[in-house]
């Protein structure tokens, strides 16, 4: 079998050892198909694992965006006098007190503006509110100023840009049977406002029952913390120490934020994904190794004839590697689209299991150069699996090979 393939490959402007190897798979179509499946499987695993790892990193970056601020100035006190309050205890567990300090927000804001090294800041408060159509309380995060540095990743719509707007997660939309453009009534303390839903955010806190709105919508509301970005070259720790000396006498506190535990968890998940990928790719490489060993031992007499005619060890290695190169290319062409499609199917299912849709920043993690490299992974799997048999074939003595006649 495969004589036509040898004649066709012989016309290519390539060394004869290479064309010989390219035509070899056609002599054993079933074995070639098994090898192709092994390479495609390895490429699918690598493509999916790379996408999953990138998506997990994106999830870690998108979660709790307020933690991205370099410095946090804590004011304390309830959002609304006489309201639910207590939000600062959730946002600043490090304070370690059931009665957090309370400072004048205006004075703290003035101290931040006067502090050298301040790049930008915004106020934030958390409290429990009631929403028409939902029994029980809903966690509300209220923002003062330009809150875009602390905005959540948007699934659809846009982040709040002013008063009268509210951004909600997927769980809220599902629970209230609302959509972007609808209006909801929100009550904080004695103040009730009708807010327009302008965006769907990637926010899984409080089981999706949370809202994000402007602090100006509630007249009696006050910020509990200020999230601060420092100018390039300014040390957050040094900045926090200087600002603390000013804010502490007022009854406030200043904290230089450190990497969150979420980042450590993402590193662990990345390591697990890499380990599993290496294991699956190794299995695919062993499948190639098994097939190439069988093929090489069956053709040991042919290799002996080629060596008797003058084929060098280097040409023998080229012949064996070329016999799997075409399979590697085809396996990559099959495996990359399948891995891409698998990622596009599994990630939304994972999101729905967590009660949320996913934003494009988590789903669209592949780029063209990355996909090309992943396609070359099929060639790498095939070649690495064939290296040992190629070395054995190159070292086999001509007389030993011919004795198998």
JSON list of C-alpha atoms in Angstrom, two decimals, residues 36-144:
[
{"chain": "A", "resi": 36, "resn": "UNK", "atom": "CA", "xyz": [-3.45, 11.13, 14.26]},
{"chain": "A", "resi": 37, "resn": "UNK", "atom": "CA", "xyz": [-6.05, 10.75, 17.01]},
{"chain": "A", "resi": 38, "resn": "UNK", "atom": "CA", "xyz": [-3.30, 10.76, 19.65]},
{"chain": "A", "resi": 39, "resn": "UNK", "atom": "CA", "xyz": [-1.76, 13.95, 18.28]},
{"chain": "A", "resi": 40, "resn": "UNK", "atom": "CA", "xyz": [-5.14, 15.64, 17.90]},
{"chain": "A", "resi": 41, "resn": "UNK", "atom": "CA", "xyz": [-6.04, 14.65, 21.47]},
{"chain": "A", "resi": 42, "resn": "UNK", "atom": "CA", "xyz": [-2.84, 16.20, 22.78]},
{"chain": "A", "resi": 43, "resn": "UNK", "atom": "CA", "xyz": [-3.41, 19.38, 20.79]},
{"chain": "A", "resi": 44, "resn": "UNK", "atom": "CA", "xyz": [-7.01, 19.66, 22.03]},
{"chain": "A", "resi": 45, "resn": "UNK", "atom": "CA", "xyz": [-5.79, 19.27, 25.61]},
{"chain": "A", "resi": 46, "resn": "UNK", "atom": "CA", "xyz": [-3.08, 21.91, 25.18]},
{"chain": "A", "resi": 47, "resn": "UNK", "atom": "CA", "xyz": [-5.44, 24.37, 23.47]},
{"chain": "A", "resi": 48, "resn": "UNK", "atom": "CA", "xyz": [-8.17, 23.97, 26.07]},
{"chain": "A", "resi": 49, "resn": "UNK", "atom": "CA", "xyz": [-5.73, 24.16, 28.98]},
{"chain": "A", "resi": 50, "resn": "UNK", "atom": "CA", "xyz": [-4.15, 27.38, 27.68]},
{"chain": "A", "resi": 51, "resn": "UNK", "atom": "CA", "xyz": [-7.58, 28.94, 27.25]},
{"chain": "A", "resi": 52, "resn": "UNK", "atom": "CA", "xyz": [-8.78, 27.75, 30.66]},
{"chain": "A", "resi": 53, "resn": "UNK", "atom": "CA", "xyz": [-5.67, 29.10, 32.37]},
{"chain": "A", "resi": 54, "resn": "UNK", "atom": "CA", "xyz": [-6.05, 32.48, 30.67]},
{"chain": "A", "resi": 55, "resn": "UNK", "atom": "CA", "xyz": [-9.73, 32.58, 31.60]},
{"chain": "A", "resi": 56, "resn": "UNK", "atom": "CA", "xyz": [-8.97, 31.76, 35.24]},
{"chain": "A", "resi": 57, "resn": "UNK", "atom": "CA", "xyz": [-6.43, 34.58, 35.32]},
{"chain": "A", "resi": 58, "resn": "UNK", "atom": "CA", "xyz": [-9.05, 36.91, 33.84]},
{"chain": "A", "resi": 59, "resn": "UNK", "atom": "CA", "xyz": [-11.57, 35.81, 36.48]},
{"chain": "A", "resi": 60, "resn": "UNK", "atom": "CA", "xyz": [-9.04, 36.57, 39.22]},
{"chain": "A", "resi": 61, "resn": "UNK", "atom": "CA", "xyz": [-8.39, 40.03, 37.76]},
{"chain": "A", "resi": 62, "resn": "UNK", "atom": "CA", "xyz": [-12.11, 40.75, 37.38]},
{"chain": "A", "resi": 63, "resn": "UNK", "atom": "CA", "xyz": [-13.12, 39.69, 40.90]},
{"chain": "A", "resi": 64, "resn": "UNK", "atom": "CA", "xyz": [-13.24, 42.32, 43.65]},
{"chain": "A", "resi": 65, "resn": "UNK", "atom": "CA", "xyz": [-11.95, 45.22, 41.53]},
{"chain": "A", "resi": 66, "resn": "UNK", "atom": "CA", "xyz": [-11.79, 47.50, 44.56]},
{"chain": "A", "resi": 67, "resn": "UNK", "atom": "CA", "xyz": [-8.86, 45.36, 45.76]},
{"chain": "A", "resi": 68, "resn": "UNK", "atom": "CA", "xyz": [-6.87, 46.70, 42.81]},
{"chain": "A", "resi": 69, "resn": "UNK", "atom": "CA", "xyz": [-6.52, 50.09, 44.50]},
{"chain": "A", "resi": 70, "resn": "UNK", "atom": "CA", "xyz": [-3.03, 50.77, 45.82]},
{"chain": "A", "resi": 71, "resn": "UNK", "atom": "CA", "xyz": [-4.19, 52.42, 49.06]},
{"chain": "A", "resi": 72, "resn": "UNK", "atom": "CA", "xyz": [-7.44, 52.37, 51.04]},
{"chain": "A", "resi": 73, "resn": "UNK", "atom": "CA", "xyz": [-8.40, 55.17, 53.43]},
{"chain": "A", "resi": 74, "resn": "UNK", "atom": "CA", "xyz": [-11.00, 53.91, 55.93]},
{"chain": "A", "resi": 75, "resn": "UNK", "atom": "CA", "xyz": [-13.52, 56.37, 57.33]},
{"chain": "A", "resi": 76, "resn": "UNK", "atom": "CA", "xyz": [-15.90, 54.00, 59.08]},
{"chain": "A", "resi": 77, "resn": "UNK", "atom": "CA", "xyz": [-19.41, 54.47, 60.36]},
{"chain": "A", "resi": 78, "resn": "UNK", "atom": "CA", "xyz": [-22.71, 53.44, 58.75]},
{"chain": "A", "resi": 79, "resn": "UNK", "atom": "CA", "xyz": [-23.57, 54.43, 55.18]},
{"chain": "A", "resi": 80, "resn": "UNK", "atom": "CA", "xyz": [-26.76, 56.12, 56.37]},
{"chain": "A", "resi": 81, "resn": "UNK", "atom": "CA", "xyz": [-27.23, 57.29, 59.99]},
{"chain": "A", "resi": 82, "resn": "UNK", "atom": "CA", "xyz": [-29.69, 54.89, 61.52]},
{"chain": "A", "resi": 83, "resn": "UNK", "atom": "CA", "xyz": [-29.41, 52.52, 58.53]},
{"chain": "A", "resi": 84, "resn": "UNK", "atom": "CA", "xyz": [-28.08, 48.97, 58.36]},
{"chain": "A", "resi": 85, "resn": "UNK", "atom": "CA", "xyz": [-24.44, 50.13, 58.41]},
{"chain": "A", "resi": 86, "resn": "UNK", "atom": "CA", "xyz": [-21.65, 47.73, 59.21]},
{"chain": "A", "resi": 87, "resn": "UNK", "atom": "CA", "xyz": [-20.37, 47.71, 55.62]},
{"chain": "A", "resi": 88, "resn": "UNK", "atom": "CA", "xyz": [-16.89, 48.76, 56.55]},
{"chain": "A", "resi": 89, "resn": "UNK", "atom": "CA", "xyz": [-16.42, 45.63, 58.63]},
{"chain": "A", "resi": 90, "resn": "UNK", "atom": "CA", "xyz": [-16.81, 43.59, 55.43]},
{"chain": "A", "resi": 91, "resn": "UNK", "atom": "CA", "xyz": [-14.50, 45.78, 53.39]},
{"chain": "A", "resi": 92, "resn": "UNK", "atom": "CA", "xyz": [-11.77, 46.09, 55.98]},
{"chain": "A", "resi": 93, "resn": "UNK", "atom": "CA", "xyz": [-11.53, 42.98, 58.14]},
{"chain": "A", "resi": 94, "resn": "UNK", "atom": "CA", "xyz": [-7.99, 44.04, 59.04]},
{"chain": "A", "resi": 95, "resn": "UNK", "atom": "CA", "xyz": [-9.44, 46.81, 61.18]},
{"chain": "A", "resi": 96, "resn": "UNK", "atom": "CA", "xyz": [-10.33, 44.12, 63.71]},
{"chain": "A", "resi": 97, "resn": "UNK", "atom": "CA", "xyz": [-13.00, 46.08, 65.55]},
{"chain": "A", "resi": 98, "resn": "UNK", "atom": "CA", "xyz": [-16.75, 45.76, 65.87]},
{"chain": "A", "resi": 99, "resn": "UNK", "atom": "CA", "xyz": [-16.95, 49.57, 66.28]},
{"chain": "A", "resi": 100, "resn": "UNK", "atom": "CA", "xyz": [-14.90, 50.98, 63.40]},
{"chain": "A", "resi": 101, "resn": "UNK", "atom": "CA", "xyz": [-13.60, 54.55, 63.66]},
{"chain": "A", "resi": 102, "resn": "UNK", "atom": "CA", "xyz": [-15.61, 57.31, 62.08]},
{"chain": "A", "resi": 103, "resn": "UNK", "atom": "CA", "xyz": [-14.03, 60.36, 60.46]},
{"chain": "A", "resi": 104, "resn": "UNK", "atom": "CA", "xyz": [-15.44, 63.31, 58.56]},
{"chain": "A", "resi": 105, "resn": "UNK", "atom": "CA", "xyz": [-15.45, 62.26, 54.86]},
{"chain": "A", "resi": 106, "resn": "UNK", "atom": "CA", "xyz": [-14.92, 65.84, 53.70]},
{"chain": "A", "resi": 107, "resn": "UNK", "atom": "CA", "xyz": [-11.79, 66.21, 55.82]},
{"chain": "A", "resi": 108, "resn": "UNK", "atom": "CA", "xyz": [-10.41, 62.86, 54.68]},
{"chain": "A", "resi": 109, "resn": "UNK", "atom": "CA", "xyz": [-11.12, 63.78, 51.05]},
{"chain": "A", "resi": 110, "resn": "UNK", "atom": "CA", "xyz": [-9.27, 67.09, 51.52]},
{"chain": "A", "resi": 111, "resn": "UNK", "atom": "CA", "xyz": [-6.31, 65.25, 53.06]},
{"chain": "A", "resi": 112, "resn": "UNK", "atom": "CA", "xyz": [-6.16, 62.86, 50.10]},
{"chain": "A", "resi": 113, "resn": "UNK", "atom": "CA", "xyz": [-6.25, 65.72, 47.59]},
{"chain": "A", "resi": 114, "resn": "UNK", "atom": "CA", "xyz": [-3.50, 67.53, 49.47]},
{"chain": "A", "resi": 115, "resn": "UNK", "atom": "CA", "xyz": [-1.30, 64.48, 49.73]},
{"chain": "A", "resi": 116, "resn": "UNK", "atom": "CA", "xyz": [1.60, 64.45, 47.26]},
{"chain": "A", "resi": 117, "resn": "UNK", "atom": "CA", "xyz": [1.51, 61.38, 45.04]},
{"chain": "A", "resi": 118, "resn": "UNK", "atom": "CA", "xyz": [-2.27, 61.09, 44.72]},
{"chain": "A", "resi": 119, "resn": "UNK", "atom": "CA", "xyz": [-3.18, 60.13, 41.14]},
{"chain": "A", "resi": 120, "resn": "UNK", "atom": "CA", "xyz": [-6.92, 59.51, 41.56]},
{"chain": "A", "resi": 121, "resn": "UNK", "atom": "CA", "xyz": [-9.44, 58.37, 44.15]},
{"chain": "A", "resi": 122, "resn": "UNK", "atom": "CA", "xyz": [-13.10, 57.58, 44.64]},
{"chain": "A", "resi": 123, "resn": "UNK", "atom": "CA", "xyz": [-15.35, 57.04, 47.62]},
{"chain": "A", "resi": 124, "resn": "UNK", "atom": "CA", "xyz": [-17.20, 53.82, 48.28]},
{"chain": "A", "resi": 125, "resn": "UNK", "atom": "CA", "xyz": [-19.72, 52.49, 50.77]},
{"chain": "A", "resi": 126, "resn": "UNK", "atom": "CA", "xyz": [-21.44, 49.15, 51.27]},
{"chain": "A", "resi": 127, "resn": "UNK", "atom": "CA", "xyz": [-24.72, 48.54, 52.99]},
{"chain": "A", "resi": 128, "resn": "UNK", "atom": "CA", "xyz": [-27.84, 46.40, 52.80]},
{"chain": "A", "resi": 129, "resn": "UNK", "atom": "CA", "xyz": [-30.79, 47.77, 50.87]},
{"chain": "A", "resi": 130, "resn": "UNK", "atom": "CA", "xyz": [-34.22, 46.53, 49.93]},
{"chain": "A", "resi": 131, "resn": "UNK", "atom": "CA", "xyz": [-35.30, 46.19, 46.31]},
{"chain": "A", "resi": 132, "resn": "UNK", "atom": "CA", "xyz": [-38.86, 45.93, 45.08]},
{"chain": "A", "resi": 133, "resn": "UNK", "atom": "CA", "xyz": [-39.56, 42.37, 43.95]},
{"chain": "A", "resi": 134, "resn": "UNK", "atom": "CA", "xyz": [-36.90, 40.73, 46.15]},
{"chain": "A", "resi": 135, "resn": "UNK", "atom": "CA", "xyz": [-37.58, 39.43, 49.63]},
{"chain": "A", "resi": 136, "resn": "UNK", "atom": "CA", "xyz": [-34.83, 40.11, 52.11]},
{"chain": "A", "resi": 137, "resn": "UNK", "atom": "CA", "xyz": [-31.87, 42.43, 51.78]},
{"chain": "A", "resi": 138, "resn": "UNK", "atom": "CA", "xyz": [-29.61, 43.10, 48.82]},
{"chain": "A", "resi": 139, "resn": "UNK", "atom": "CA", "xyz": [-25.98, 44.19, 49.13]},
{"chain": "A", "resi": 140, "resn": "UNK", "atom": "CA", "xyz": [-25.45, 47.67, 47.66]},
{"chain": "A", "resi": 141, "resn": "UNK", "atom": "CA", "xyz": [-22.12, 49.21, 46.75]},
{"chain": "A", "resi": 142, "resn": "UNK", "atom": "CA", "xyz": [-22.33, 52.98, 46.33]},
{"chain": "A", "resi": 143, "resn": "UNK", "atom": "CA", "xyz": [-19.65, 55.06, 44.62]},
{"chain": "A", "resi": 144, "resn": "UNK", "atom": "CA", "xyz": [-18.66, 58.70, 44.90]}
]
